[in-house]
């Protein structure tokens, strides 16, 4: 067992953990943050994507004991029903979800892309989210939702 | 036509905000606290073996283990259409991955360790690994001197059974089955659907061109991103509660009741959001595995969360198919005869799959009028994973062959493939394969729409490199909901004190948008805005009966139930308002939640004023408004056992056409799908954005099945069971999609005229791409998928042939 402290959605969390547990386990089981989903537990589907120290990761592949001092952003920290992030709102407006299981990971991946590259091309969006599998939508509306926020940013800028 | 306020509008999804914030709860997200136990399943490593003994002594000693069950604990046979399986294997295993024992323990690790310590002694048996040998093994393969024409399957790469004559289910004749399923006891054929229309010999005699080909499809997997999860709890009173990622809460309840001999009133099935279904969470999948453990452990919550590998191996897969199609046309381009032999690889248990065989059989002409047809559609037991429903329920499979036959025939006749299809399309009153007259047959509308938008007949864009070639292909489709003639839906609609509305159904939101679409139907009929209506997720103790969320039937069937419930509630509201306003109910309307007479809109009441009844000076009238609606499709008839002929086996057919524009790299065989133009006639679009979303998702799923999806089985052993080795489309594979939704033939008994759309969307994609490959290269590939390797080999073969 090892005790680590990490900042999860801006809140310090002190956790005593067994060494085999993943960040996904800890988020879901210890912190009740179930927005990150289990899809394959092998880093193949992207449903568990969260932002770790500013970068998107498959949380099923990260051992939680290594995260002392880390900052984690999950979908719950991005925005709630009354304070949706513009990308969350764009997913709603563009019908960019169906079953919703890949959606939290997909949105966080989109956020990570826009943080690095505020004005991506459509091909750049497709390439960047290609590790996040969606079986329902055919991706078109997801790409549209991300592009809409990118374009919105351009207008504001 | 009446102007609609809510129907036909892209109302935002009811579940969208929950799903973008992480608030939406799936089964795996529910927290059960300290009573939670974890289940691991011991699965068969053999495709076919006798179980000699199961020894759980060592496993029971693992610290944290609470209970272990095996086939000894539940011997009852269950199944949706054919009761041919037990919850755990009893004395035989018939596929790799079949559950043999289940362990419930404090932790996943303890359960896994215990599973590894269960000792099972197996006696391996010879297996059946292809459906043709499986079906014909006894009669033909060991036949003394079969005619050469009877041996068409020889040389097919998928014919791999080494020991023909092996029988998988000796007790097939004793299994309970639906009256429209026809097992052949003593064989591996669990359903033989026969269709005989016209005179097949005369038909072929009248043909000027006859083409005969064998088409094959491998098993594929639904690959919902949410793996299946089931949790069971038995409380101290003996009440069983199951939380499941399921499309079929009522079917789960019924099959668990049968398996464990419990009254339905003692079983409650709760289904929160489901992370993708596509048929793979229909009927009973893994839900029953946890029940015998929970029955031994009252008070605990016993949870099974399948791994991705278990989803691939232990849940439904799409059946494989070997289809021999012989199709004839006369020199004027009329189809005159078709003979089809369809061998469905049903897998080890075909409790659900038998009905796919029936649908594939009675639709075996495709969306065309053919006067003479002979079809034999066989559901065949093999030692492969269990075949079950998957988006399209037999239609993607049969259209893979039919739609290539159309192109092959058209070429031989010197006809344009689109015009040839148009000439032979089922039209209003055409006699279908099953003999009955077709109603609302709108294939031609979809062909014309696609012809106009796809640039059909016009020049193709230039290839992007000298070693690449462009191709364009077309395919059509039709599909009916495949279900028992009396598949039911029901709804309860409650109006709250503030005029907001709750709709209760057991229709399942699996991503298709049923909550939103059903809410729109209720809102339109009641005269309130869509945001006033909330449709609840199923809980079988409280939500009324729904057969299953399958067959693209929810907007139609549950939609009709909701519409009836809304009408019922509206009549109650108006009856009270009529008394209060002293205006006849017939003169009153409800708009935006206000009840008034058109002639005098100033005198009005709000829905909330009368939702709980109304207090008049002389006393109270009315009462809390509860609308009630039930629906069962009228006029669905059976089909004759010997001829497959009947009047109307399904309530409607949805028609569609797709054109695929591809580019093929002649150096690697790789296909890029640049554009798909798709037209569907859906009667009435309830929500255009969601309807289009179904088409987008279906095209991309169809594209995956066309280009690379293939569950590779080698003598029953899985060779790919994860997303590294089994590829599904990613964002970079998405083509440009031009989607046309038509409303040319509103369904007479559909809510606001609606038919179904979810499944038809993926049906024509694979054959359209195959036809485009032929257009680009002159190479015709008859077996899916169109992998780069296969395409390249075919190109090389063609080069060698042509010198």
mmCIF file with all atom_site columns, N, CA and C in Angstrom, chain B residues 586-639:
data_model
loop_
_atom_site.group_PDB
_atom_site.id
_atom_site.type_symbol
_atom_site.label_atom_id
_atom_site.label_alt_id
_atom_site.label_comp_id
_atom_site.label_asym_id
_atom_site.label_entity_id
_atom_site.label_seq_id
_atom_site.pdbx_PDB_ins_code
_atom_site.Cartn_x
_atom_site.Cartn_y
_atom_site.Cartn_z
_atom_site.occupancy
_atom_site.B_iso_or_equiv
_atom_site.pdbx_formal_charge
_atom_site.auth_seq_id
_atom_site.auth_comp_id
_atom_site.auth_asym_id
_atom_site.auth_atom_id
_atom_site.pdbx_PDB_model_num
ATOM 1   N N  . UNK B 1 586 ? -65.170 18.121  -27.831 1.00 0.00 ? 586 UNK B N  1
ATOM 2   C CA . UNK B 1 586 ? -64.822 18.017  -29.247 1.00 0.00 ? 586 UNK B CA 1
ATOM 3   C C  . UNK B 1 586 ? -64.350 19.347  -29.814 1.00 0.00 ? 586 UNK B C  1
ATOM 4   N N  . UNK B 1 587 ? -64.729 20.468  -29.188 1.00 0.00 ? 587 UNK B N  1
ATOM 5   C CA . UNK B 1 587 ? -64.320 21.784  -29.687 1.00 0.00 ? 587 UNK B CA 1
ATOM 6   C C  . UNK B 1 587 ? -62.999 22.254  -29.084 1.00 0.00 ? 587 UNK B C  1
ATOM 7   N N  . UNK B 1 588 ? -62.483 21.493  -28.124 1.00 0.00 ? 588 UNK B N  1
ATOM 8   C CA . UNK B 1 588 ? -61.275 21.938  -27.414 1.00 0.00 ? 588 UNK B CA 1
ATOM 9   C C  . UNK B 1 588 ? -60.008 21.390  -28.060 1.00 0.00 ? 588 UNK B C  1
ATOM 10  N N  . UNK B 1 589 ? -58.955 22.197  -27.976 1.00 0.00 ? 589 UNK B N  1
ATOM 11  C CA . UNK B 1 589 ? -57.631 21.736  -28.406 1.00 0.00 ? 589 UNK B CA 1
ATOM 12  C C  . UNK B 1 589 ? -56.638 22.022  -27.284 1.00 0.00 ? 589 UNK B C  1
ATOM 13  N N  . UNK B 1 590 ? -55.480 21.359  -27.363 1.00 0.00 ? 590 UNK B N  1
ATOM 14  C CA . UNK B 1 590 ? -54.389 21.686  -26.430 1.00 0.00 ? 590 UNK B CA 1
ATOM 15  C C  . UNK B 1 590 ? -53.192 22.128  -27.259 1.00 0.00 ? 590 UNK B C  1
ATOM 16  N N  . UNK B 1 591 ? -52.703 23.294  -26.962 1.00 0.00 ? 591 UNK B N  1
ATOM 17  C CA . UNK B 1 591 ? -51.493 23.792  -27.623 1.00 0.00 ? 591 UNK B CA 1
ATOM 18  C C  . UNK B 1 591 ? -50.602 24.445  -26.577 1.00 0.00 ? 591 UNK B C  1
ATOM 19  N N  . UNK B 1 592 ? -49.331 24.120  -26.622 1.00 0.00 ? 592 UNK B N  1
ATOM 20  C CA . UNK B 1 592 ? -48.360 24.676  -25.665 1.00 0.00 ? 592 UNK B CA 1
ATOM 21  C C  . UNK B 1 592 ? -48.841 24.565  -24.222 1.00 0.00 ? 592 UNK B C  1
ATOM 22  N N  . UNK B 1 593 ? -49.518 23.484  -23.922 1.00 0.00 ? 593 UNK B N  1
ATOM 23  C CA . UNK B 1 593 ? -49.934 23.234  -22.553 1.00 0.00 ? 593 UNK B CA 1
ATOM 24  C C  . UNK B 1 593 ? -51.195 23.977  -22.133 1.00 0.00 ? 593 UNK B C  1
ATOM 25  N N  . UNK B 1 594 ? -51.836 24.671  -23.098 1.00 0.00 ? 594 UNK B N  1
ATOM 26  C CA . UNK B 1 594 ? -53.066 25.405  -22.805 1.00 0.00 ? 594 UNK B CA 1
ATOM 27  C C  . UNK B 1 594 ? -54.249 24.733  -23.500 1.00 0.00 ? 594 UNK B C  1
ATOM 28  N N  . UNK B 1 595 ? -55.373 24.639  -22.756 1.00 0.00 ? 595 UNK B N  1
ATOM 29  C CA . UNK B 1 595 ? -56.575 24.011  -23.303 1.00 0.00 ? 595 UNK B CA 1
ATOM 30  C C  . UNK B 1 595 ? -57.579 25.116  -23.607 1.00 0.00 ? 595 UNK B C  1
ATOM 31  N N  . UNK B 1 596 ? -58.052 25.167  -24.880 1.00 0.00 ? 596 UNK B N  1
ATOM 32  C CA . UNK B 1 596 ? -58.978 26.241  -25.251 1.00 0.00 ? 596 UNK B CA 1
ATOM 33  C C  . UNK B 1 596 ? -59.766 25.827  -26.489 1.00 0.00 ? 596 UNK B C  1
ATOM 34  N N  . UNK B 1 597 ? -60.795 26.614  -26.793 1.00 0.00 ? 597 UNK B N  1
ATOM 35  C CA . UNK B 1 597 ? -61.561 26.399  -28.023 1.00 0.00 ? 597 UNK B CA 1
ATOM 36  C C  . UNK B 1 597 ? -61.002 27.335  -29.080 1.00 0.00 ? 597 UNK B C  1
ATOM 37  N N  . UNK B 1 598 ? -60.872 26.826  -30.299 1.00 0.00 ? 598 UNK B N  1
ATOM 38  C CA . UNK B 1 598 ? -60.320 27.641  -31.389 1.00 0.00 ? 598 UNK B CA 1
ATOM 39  C C  . UNK B 1 598 ? -61.119 28.938  -31.567 1.00 0.00 ? 598 UNK B C  1
ATOM 40  N N  . UNK B 1 599 ? -62.454 28.797  -31.369 1.00 0.00 ? 599 UNK B N  1
ATOM 41  C CA . UNK B 1 599 ? -63.327 29.943  -31.605 1.00 0.00 ? 599 UNK B CA 1
ATOM 42  C C  . UNK B 1 599 ? -63.154 31.015  -30.534 1.00 0.00 ? 599 UNK B C  1
ATOM 43  N N  . UNK B 1 600 ? -62.668 30.622  -29.367 1.00 0.00 ? 600 UNK B N  1
ATOM 44  C CA . UNK B 1 600 ? -62.572 31.571  -28.267 1.00 0.00 ? 600 UNK B CA 1
ATOM 45  C C  . UNK B 1 600 ? -61.333 31.279  -27.428 1.00 0.00 ? 600 UNK B C  1
ATOM 46  N N  . UNK B 1 601 ? -60.151 31.597  -27.983 1.00 0.00 ? 601 UNK B N  1
ATOM 47  C CA . UNK B 1 601 ? -58.906 31.222  -27.301 1.00 0.00 ? 601 UNK B CA 1
ATOM 48  C C  . UNK B 1 601 ? -58.698 31.941  -25.968 1.00 0.00 ? 601 UNK B C  1
ATOM 49  N N  . UNK B 1 602 ? -59.480 32.981  -25.702 1.00 0.00 ? 602 UNK B N  1
ATOM 50  C CA . UNK B 1 602 ? -59.284 33.715  -24.447 1.00 0.00 ? 602 UNK B CA 1
ATOM 51  C C  . UNK B 1 602 ? -59.703 32.892  -23.232 1.00 0.00 ? 602 UNK B C  1
ATOM 52  N N  . UNK B 1 603 ? -60.727 32.058  -23.413 1.00 0.00 ? 603 UNK B N  1
ATOM 53  C CA . UNK B 1 603 ? -61.158 31.219  -22.288 1.00 0.00 ? 603 UNK B CA 1
ATOM 54  C C  . UNK B 1 603 ? -60.330 29.956  -22.310 1.00 0.00 ? 603 UNK B C  1
ATOM 55  N N  . UNK B 1 604 ? -59.431 29.822  -21.375 1.00 0.00 ? 604 UNK B N  1
ATOM 56  C CA . UNK B 1 604 ? -58.535 28.671  -21.421 1.00 0.00 ? 604 UNK B CA 1
ATOM 57  C C  . UNK B 1 604 ? -58.152 28.193  -20.031 1.00 0.00 ? 604 UNK B C  1
ATOM 58  N N  . UNK B 1 605 ? -57.647 26.979  -20.012 1.00 0.00 ? 605 UNK B N  1
ATOM 59  C CA . UNK B 1 605 ? -57.111 26.368  -18.795 1.00 0.00 ? 605 UNK B CA 1
ATOM 60  C C  . UNK B 1 605 ? -55.729 25.819  -19.133 1.00 0.00 ? 605 UNK B C  1
ATOM 61  N N  . UNK B 1 606 ? -54.860 25.786  -18.149 1.00 0.00 ? 606 UNK B N  1
ATOM 62  C CA . UNK B 1 606 ? -53.574 25.124  -18.377 1.00 0.00 ? 606 UNK B CA 1
ATOM 63  C C  . UNK B 1 606 ? -53.753 23.626  -18.127 1.00 0.00 ? 606 UNK B C  1
ATOM 64  N N  . UNK B 1 607 ? -52.926 22.808  -18.795 1.00 0.00 ? 607 UNK B N  1
ATOM 65  C CA . UNK B 1 607 ? -52.954 21.360  -18.529 1.00 0.00 ? 607 UNK B CA 1
ATOM 66  C C  . UNK B 1 607 ? -52.793 21.113  -17.035 1.00 0.00 ? 607 UNK B C  1
ATOM 67  N N  . UNK B 1 608 ? -51.912 21.892  -16.397 1.00 0.00 ? 608 UNK B N  1
ATOM 68  C CA . UNK B 1 608 ? -51.671 21.686  -14.963 1.00 0.00 ? 608 UNK B CA 1
ATOM 69  C C  . UNK B 1 608 ? -52.935 21.966  -14.132 1.00 0.00 ? 608 UNK B C  1
ATOM 70  N N  . UNK B 1 609 ? -53.840 22.828  -14.639 1.00 0.00 ? 609 UNK B N  1
ATOM 71  C CA . UNK B 1 609 ? -55.071 23.129  -13.891 1.00 0.00 ? 609 UNK B CA 1
ATOM 72  C C  . UNK B 1 609 ? -55.979 21.908  -13.742 1.00 0.00 ? 609 UNK B C  1
ATOM 73  N N  . UNK B 1 610 ? -55.932 21.021  -14.745 1.00 0.00 ? 610 UNK B N  1
ATOM 74  C CA . UNK B 1 610 ? -56.872 19.890  -14.724 1.00 0.00 ? 610 UNK B CA 1
ATOM 75  C C  . UNK B 1 610 ? -56.170 18.530  -14.580 1.00 0.00 ? 610 UNK B C  1
ATOM 76  N N  . UNK B 1 611 ? -54.832 18.539  -14.476 1.00 0.00 ? 611 UNK B N  1
ATOM 77  C CA . UNK B 1 611 ? -54.079 17.278  -14.447 1.00 0.00 ? 611 UNK B CA 1
ATOM 78  C C  . UNK B 1 611 ? -54.430 16.426  -13.233 1.00 0.00 ? 611 UNK B C  1
ATOM 79  N N  . UNK B 1 612 ? -54.839 17.076  -12.137 1.00 0.00 ? 612 UNK B N  1
ATOM 80  C CA . UNK B 1 612 ? -55.166 16.339  -10.915 1.00 0.00 ? 612 UNK B CA 1
ATOM 81  C C  . UNK B 1 612 ? -56.675 16.334  -10.678 1.00 0.00 ? 612 UNK B C  1
ATOM 82  N N  . UNK B 1 613 ? -57.445 16.659  -11.706 1.00 0.00 ? 613 UNK B N  1
ATOM 83  C CA . UNK B 1 613 ? -58.879 16.858  -11.521 1.00 0.00 ? 613 UNK B CA 1
ATOM 84  C C  . UNK B 1 613 ? -59.140 18.339  -11.262 1.00 0.00 ? 613 UNK B C  1
ATOM 85  N N  . UNK B 1 614 ? -60.385 18.679  -10.952 1.00 0.00 ? 614 UNK B N  1
ATOM 86  C CA . UNK B 1 614 ? -60.717 20.110  -10.790 1.00 0.00 ? 614 UNK B CA 1
ATOM 87  C C  . UNK B 1 614 ? -61.776 20.253  -9.717  1.00 0.00 ? 614 UNK B C  1
ATOM 88  N N  . UNK B 1 615 ? -61.592 21.263  -8.894  1.00 0.00 ? 615 UNK B N  1
ATOM 89  C CA . UNK B 1 615 ? -62.562 21.494  -7.829  1.00 0.00 ? 615 UNK B CA 1
ATOM 90  C C  . UNK B 1 615 ? -63.572 22.550  -8.270  1.00 0.00 ? 615 UNK B C  1
ATOM 91  N N  . UNK B 1 616 ? -64.786 22.098  -8.570  1.00 0.00 ? 616 UNK B N  1
ATOM 92  C CA . UNK B 1 616 ? -65.883 22.997  -8.914  1.00 0.00 ? 616 UNK B CA 1
ATOM 93  C C  . UNK B 1 616 ? -66.665 23.312  -7.638  1.00 0.00 ? 616 UNK B C  1
ATOM 94  N N  . UNK B 1 617 ? -67.481 24.376  -7.651  1.00 0.00 ? 617 UNK B N  1
ATOM 95  C CA . UNK B 1 617 ? -68.258 24.691  -6.449  1.00 0.00 ? 617 UNK B CA 1
ATOM 96  C C  . UNK B 1 617 ? -69.101 23.511  -5.978  1.00 0.00 ? 617 UNK B C  1
ATOM 97  N N  . UNK B 1 618 ? -69.588 22.700  -6.948  1.00 0.00 ? 618 UNK B N  1
ATOM 98  C CA . UNK B 1 618 ? -70.467 21.590  -6.546  1.00 0.00 ? 618 UNK B CA 1
ATOM 99  C C  . UNK B 1 618 ? -69.676 20.326  -6.187  1.00 0.00 ? 618 UNK B C  1
ATOM 100 N N  . UNK B 1 619 ? -68.348 20.423  -6.230  1.00 0.00 ? 619 UNK B N  1
ATOM 101 C CA . UNK B 1 619 ? -67.538 19.261  -5.852  1.00 0.00 ? 619 UNK B CA 1
ATOM 102 C C  . UNK B 1 619 ? -66.453 19.002  -6.875  1.00 0.00 ? 619 UNK B C  1
ATOM 103 N N  . UNK B 1 620 ? -65.573 18.063  -6.560  1.00 0.00 ? 620 UNK B N  1
ATOM 104 C CA . UNK B 1 620 ? -64.421 17.786  -7.426  1.00 0.00 ? 620 UNK B CA 1
ATOM 105 C C  . UNK B 1 620 ? -64.812 16.851  -8.562  1.00 0.00 ? 620 UNK B C  1
ATOM 106 N N  . UNK B 1 621 ? -64.165 17.064  -9.711  1.00 0.00 ? 621 UNK B N  1
ATOM 107 C CA . UNK B 1 621 ? -64.351 16.166  -10.855 1.00 0.00 ? 621 UNK B CA 1
ATOM 108 C C  . UNK B 1 621 ? -62.992 15.679  -11.353 1.00 0.00 ? 621 UNK B C  1
ATOM 109 N N  . UNK B 1 622 ? -63.036 14.608  -12.127 1.00 0.00 ? 622 UNK B N  1
ATOM 110 C CA . UNK B 1 622 ? -61.792 14.068  -12.701 1.00 0.00 ? 622 UNK B CA 1
ATOM 111 C C  . UNK B 1 622 ? -60.938 13.412  -11.650 1.00 0.00 ? 622 UNK B C  1
ATOM 112 N N  . UNK B 1 623 ? -59.658 13.541  -11.801 1.00 0.00 ? 623 UNK B N  1
ATOM 113 C CA . UNK B 1 623 ? -58.700 12.920  -10.874 1.00 0.00 ? 623 UNK B CA 1
ATOM 114 C C  . UNK B 1 623 ? -57.361 12.879  -11.565 1.00 0.00 ? 623 UNK B C  1
ATOM 115 N N  . UNK B 1 624 ? -56.317 12.429  -10.873 1.00 0.00 ? 624 UNK B N  1
ATOM 116 C CA . UNK B 1 624 ? -54.994 12.380  -11.518 1.00 0.00 ? 624 UNK B CA 1
ATOM 117 C C  . UNK B 1 624 ? -55.080 11.665  -12.869 1.00 0.00 ? 624 UNK B C  1
ATOM 118 N N  . UNK B 1 625 ? -54.530 12.306  -13.873 1.00 0.00 ? 625 UNK B N  1
ATOM 119 C CA . UNK B 1 625 ? -54.626 11.770  -15.237 1.00 0.00 ? 625 UNK B CA 1
ATOM 120 C C  . UNK B 1 625 ? -53.532 10.731  -15.470 1.00 0.00 ? 625 UNK B C  1
ATOM 121 N N  . UNK B 1 626 ? -53.962 9.532   -15.862 1.00 0.00 ? 626 UNK B N  1
ATOM 122 C CA . UNK B 1 626 ? -53.018 8.469   -16.239 1.00 0.00 ? 626 UNK B CA 1
ATOM 123 C C  . UNK B 1 626 ? -53.466 7.927   -17.586 1.00 0.00 ? 626 UNK B C  1
ATOM 124 N N  . UNK B 1 627 ? -52.627 8.109   -18.588 1.00 0.00 ? 627 UNK B N  1
ATOM 125 C CA . UNK B 1 627 ? -52.948 7.584   -19.918 1.00 0.00 ? 627 UNK B CA 1
ATOM 126 C C  . UNK B 1 627 ? -52.394 6.182   -20.064 1.00 0.00 ? 627 UNK B C  1
ATOM 127 N N  . UNK B 1 628 ? -53.115 5.382   -20.803 1.00 0.00 ? 628 UNK B N  1
ATOM 128 C CA . UNK B 1 628 ? -52.750 3.976   -20.934 1.00 0.00 ? 628 UNK B CA 1
ATOM 129 C C  . UNK B 1 628 ? -52.765 3.638   -22.422 1.00 0.00 ? 628 UNK B C  1
ATOM 130 N N  . UNK B 1 629 ? -51.733 2.969   -22.900 1.00 0.00 ? 629 UNK B N  1
ATOM 131 C CA . UNK B 1 629 ? -51.712 2.591   -24.319 1.00 0.00 ? 629 UNK B CA 1
ATOM 132 C C  . UNK B 1 629 ? -51.091 1.229   -24.523 1.00 0.00 ? 629 UNK B C  1
ATOM 133 N N  . UNK B 1 630 ? -51.751 0.420   -25.345 1.00 0.00 ? 630 UNK B N  1
ATOM 134 C CA . UNK B 1 630 ? -51.200 -0.893  -25.701 1.00 0.00 ? 630 UNK B CA 1
ATOM 135 C C  . UNK B 1 630 ? -51.189 -0.992  -27.213 1.00 0.00 ? 630 UNK B C  1
ATOM 136 N N  . UNK B 1 631 ? -50.233 -1.731  -27.745 1.00 0.00 ? 631 UNK B N  1
ATOM 137 C CA . UNK B 1 631 ? -50.195 -1.901  -29.193 1.00 0.00 ? 631 UNK B CA 1
ATOM 138 C C  . UNK B 1 631 ? -49.746 -3.309  -29.547 1.00 0.00 ? 631 UNK B C  1
ATOM 139 N N  . UNK B 1 632 ? -50.408 -3.823  -30.552 1.00 0.00 ? 632 UNK B N  1
ATOM 140 C CA . UNK B 1 632 ? -50.035 -5.106  -31.123 1.00 0.00 ? 632 UNK B CA 1
ATOM 141 C C  . UNK B 1 632 ? -50.339 -4.935  -32.609 1.00 0.00 ? 632 UNK B C  1
ATOM 142 N N  . UNK B 1 633 ? -49.410 -5.267  -33.504 1.00 0.00 ? 633 UNK B N  1
ATOM 143 C CA . UNK B 1 633 ? -49.703 -5.021  -34.918 1.00 0.00 ? 633 UNK B CA 1
ATOM 144 C C  . UNK B 1 633 ? -50.837 -5.920  -35.397 1.00 0.00 ? 633 UNK B C  1
ATOM 145 N N  . UNK B 1 634 ? -51.717 -5.366  -36.190 1.00 0.00 ? 634 UNK B N  1
ATOM 146 C CA . UNK B 1 634 ? -52.872 -6.135  -36.672 1.00 0.00 ? 634 UNK B CA 1
ATOM 147 C C  . UNK B 1 634 ? -52.533 -6.812  -38.000 1.00 0.00 ? 634 UNK B C  1
ATOM 148 N N  . UNK B 1 635 ? -53.122 -7.970  -38.217 1.00 0.00 ? 635 UNK B N  1
ATOM 149 C CA . UNK B 1 635 ? -53.082 -8.577  -39.550 1.00 0.00 ? 635 UNK B CA 1
ATOM 150 C C  . UNK B 1 635 ? -51.785 -9.246  -39.940 1.00 0.00 ? 635 UNK B C  1
ATOM 151 N N  . UNK B 1 636 ? -50.939 -9.595  -38.968 1.00 0.00 ? 636 UNK B N  1
ATOM 152 C CA . UNK B 1 636 ? -49.712 -10.312 -39.309 1.00 0.00 ? 636 UNK B CA 1
ATOM 153 C C  . UNK B 1 636 ? -50.055 -11.804 -39.350 1.00 0.00 ? 636 UNK B C  1
ATOM 154 N N  . UNK B 1 637 ? -49.745 -12.424 -40.468 1.00 0.00 ? 637 UNK B N  1
ATOM 155 C CA . UNK B 1 637 ? -50.138 -13.824 -40.639 1.00 0.00 ? 637 UNK B CA 1
ATOM 156 C C  . UNK B 1 637 ? -48.917 -14.732 -40.637 1.00 0.00 ? 637 UNK B C  1
ATOM 157 N N  . UNK B 1 638 ? -49.165 -16.005 -40.428 1.00 0.00 ? 638 UNK B N  1
ATOM 158 C CA . UNK B 1 638 ? -48.094 -16.995 -40.472 1.00 0.00 ? 638 UNK B CA 1
ATOM 159 C C  . UNK B 1 638 ? -47.734 -17.338 -41.915 1.00 0.00 ? 638 UNK B C  1
ATOM 160 N N  . UNK B 1 639 ? -46.730 -18.211 -42.056 1.00 0.00 ? 639 UNK B N  1
ATOM 161 C CA . UNK B 1 639 ? -46.311 -18.665 -43.381 1.00 0.00 ? 639 UNK B CA 1
ATOM 162 C C  . UNK B 1 639 ? -46.423 -20.185 -43.412 1.00 0.00 ? 639 UNK B C  1
#
